């Protein structure tokens, strides 16, 4: 079979070996009895939702976590039969549809709880709810003062079951000072005691990647791992804080590479203005490589004149503004780059690497945003650790 990459202008490669190793690392940091949930919202942080869904079992995930009902439906179509936690809101009018997919629901409002109970009764099988607790992020969740009323609702419910209680940390990856996270953890623990007195089978869960890396005591019954499973440290602060916290020496391997086929290579004279706005002027005769990727594909316009790509002879800097579907790079110092050569926009080539953190520093954002904004329309291909295509 012909390698599909030969026919593509741009594609992403998802390294299944890296994912498997990273997940094993997180499993080793969780309590032995805890389950491992892989967060796959936002097209699995750009890695391909269906691609991951089809292989989540062999990769070592016990549960998958999504934001949208649509993502859960896509995972079922990819034949993932394990647990799926929907972490986002589902419009009330779609709860009946959602009840068909054997999901775990995050709940934090009485209307959703009542509707799920009604639907569960009608089906004759209770639907699984995870009550989101407000501990200080003020995003989703029910406060300590409302807790008892919610617990009473589940006591009277034949159509729903309290399967879990959860919270989410506000400030664990942004700082090396974890006093706010500890305050949230104390509030969570206090509420979990009240929940499990009445519902001993409800699973407590709180930890994202950074929490598992720097506060292993947040592991509870289930770790919800996103960015770390994809091989990326949540932040430099997390890396610094991990020292001496049980995560020392943890190695994470980035799973995503973004590549493109050079569309043209040409010489331009000294003094030429490159691209829209004439923001780069050549100071010497310059060999330009034109790469058919732009901001419409998720290659941020802020990378203009700043980011680097990896070409066969080495690094090349982006010159001029990133356009909607194209950008230019200076390949003058690289011997013999040719049209149709493969450019690495993100990921490794030989001993060099463009990391999501390099690009996020340029765009003044976080690696999460770099990954999840790579257009879902770009094909995702599963590869092994050596970059060989893995058959479907
Ligand atoms: C996205 C998300 C996570 C995963 O966070 P990472 O920092 O990527 O590990 C965990 N829990 C919830 C509720 C989330 O929304």
GROMACS .gro file of N, CA and C in nm, residues 17-30 36 59 212-213 225 228-229 233 246-253:
model
   90
   17UNK      N    1   0.330   0.481   2.048
   17UNK     CA    2   0.423   0.432   2.151
   17UNK      C    3   0.445   0.539   2.258
   18UNK      N    4   0.456   0.664   2.214
   18UNK     CA    5   0.474   0.773   2.312
   18UNK      C    6   0.352   0.783   2.403
   19UNK      N    7   0.232   0.775   2.343
   19UNK     CA    8   0.110   0.782   2.424
   19UNK      C    9   0.106   0.670   2.527
   20UNK      N   10   0.141   0.549   2.482
   20UNK     CA   11   0.137   0.432   2.571
   20UNK      C   12   0.235   0.452   2.688
   21UNK      N   13   0.355   0.500   2.656
   21UNK     CA   14   0.456   0.520   2.761
   21UNK      C   15   0.413   0.630   2.858
   22UNK      N   16   0.361   0.740   2.805
   22UNK     CA   17   0.318   0.850   2.893
   22UNK      C   18   0.205   0.806   2.984
   23UNK      N   19   0.111   0.729   2.928
   23UNK     CA   20  -0.001   0.682   3.012
   23UNK      C   21   0.050   0.588   3.121
   24UNK      N   22   0.147   0.504   3.086
   24UNK     CA   23   0.204   0.413   3.187
   24UNK      C   24   0.272   0.495   3.297
   25UNK      N   25   0.337   0.604   3.259
   25UNK     CA   26   0.400   0.692   3.358
   25UNK      C   27   0.296   0.748   3.454
   26UNK      N   28   0.185   0.798   3.400
   26UNK     CA   29   0.081   0.854   3.488
   26UNK      C   30   0.019   0.745   3.574
   27UNK      N   31   0.003   0.626   3.519
   27UNK     CA   32  -0.053   0.518   3.600
   27UNK      C   33   0.038   0.491   3.720
   28UNK      N   34   0.168   0.495   3.697
   28UNK     CA   35   0.261   0.465   3.805
   28UNK      C   36   0.259   0.573   3.914
   29UNK      N   37   0.211   0.692   3.880
   29UNK     CA   38   0.205   0.801   3.979
   29UNK      C   39   0.073   0.803   4.056
   30UNK      N   40  -0.025   0.725   4.008
   30UNK     CA   41  -0.157   0.722   4.074
   30UNK      C   42  -0.160   0.609   4.177
   36UNK      N   43  -0.745   0.528   3.529
   36UNK     CA   44  -0.680   0.633   3.452
   36UNK      C   45  -0.775   0.678   3.341
   59UNK      N   46  -0.378   0.143   2.441
   59UNK     CA   47  -0.288   0.248   2.490
   59UNK      C   48  -0.284   0.251   2.642
  212UNK      N   49  -0.141   1.544   3.939
  212UNK     CA   50  -0.079   1.412   3.959
  212UNK      C   51   0.073   1.426   3.969
  213UNK      N   52   0.129   1.519   3.892
  213UNK     CA   53   0.274   1.536   3.891
  213UNK      C   54   0.327   1.604   4.017
  225UNK      N   55  -0.624   1.269   3.297
  225UNK     CA   56  -0.499   1.316   3.239
  225UNK      C   57  -0.518   1.360   3.094
  228UNK      N   58  -0.039   1.588   2.981
  228UNK     CA   59   0.077   1.503   3.015
  228UNK      C   60   0.077   1.372   2.937
  229UNK      N   61  -0.041   1.318   2.914
  229UNK     CA   62  -0.049   1.193   2.838
  229UNK      C   63  -0.002   1.214   2.695
  233UNK      N   64   0.467   1.877   2.932
  233UNK     CA   65   0.453   1.929   3.069
  233UNK      C   66   0.353   2.043   3.068
  246UNK      N   67   0.780   1.299   4.395
  246UNK     CA   68   0.743   1.167   4.346
  246UNK      C   69   0.747   1.162   4.194
  247UNK      N   70   0.745   1.278   4.131
  247UNK     CA   71   0.748   1.280   3.984
  247UNK      C   72   0.887   1.315   3.934
  248UNK      N   73   0.982   1.319   4.025
  248UNK     CA   74   1.118   1.353   3.986
  248UNK      C   75   1.169   1.249   3.885
  249UNK      N   76   1.233   1.295   3.782
  249UNK     CA   77   1.286   1.201   3.684
  249UNK      C   78   1.183   1.154   3.584
  250UNK      N   79   1.058   1.202   3.594
  250UNK     CA   80   0.956   1.164   3.496
  250UNK      C   81   0.995   1.217   3.359
  251UNK      N   82   0.988   1.129   3.261
  251UNK     CA   83   1.013   1.168   3.122
  251UNK      C   84   0.882   1.158   3.045
  252UNK      N   85   0.847   1.264   2.976
  252UNK     CA   86   0.728   1.260   2.892
  252UNK      C   87   0.774   1.279   2.748
  253UNK      N   88   0.713   1.205   2.658
  253UNK     CA   89   0.755   1.212   2.517
  253UNK      C   90   0.640   1.268   2.433
   0.00000   0.00000   0.00000
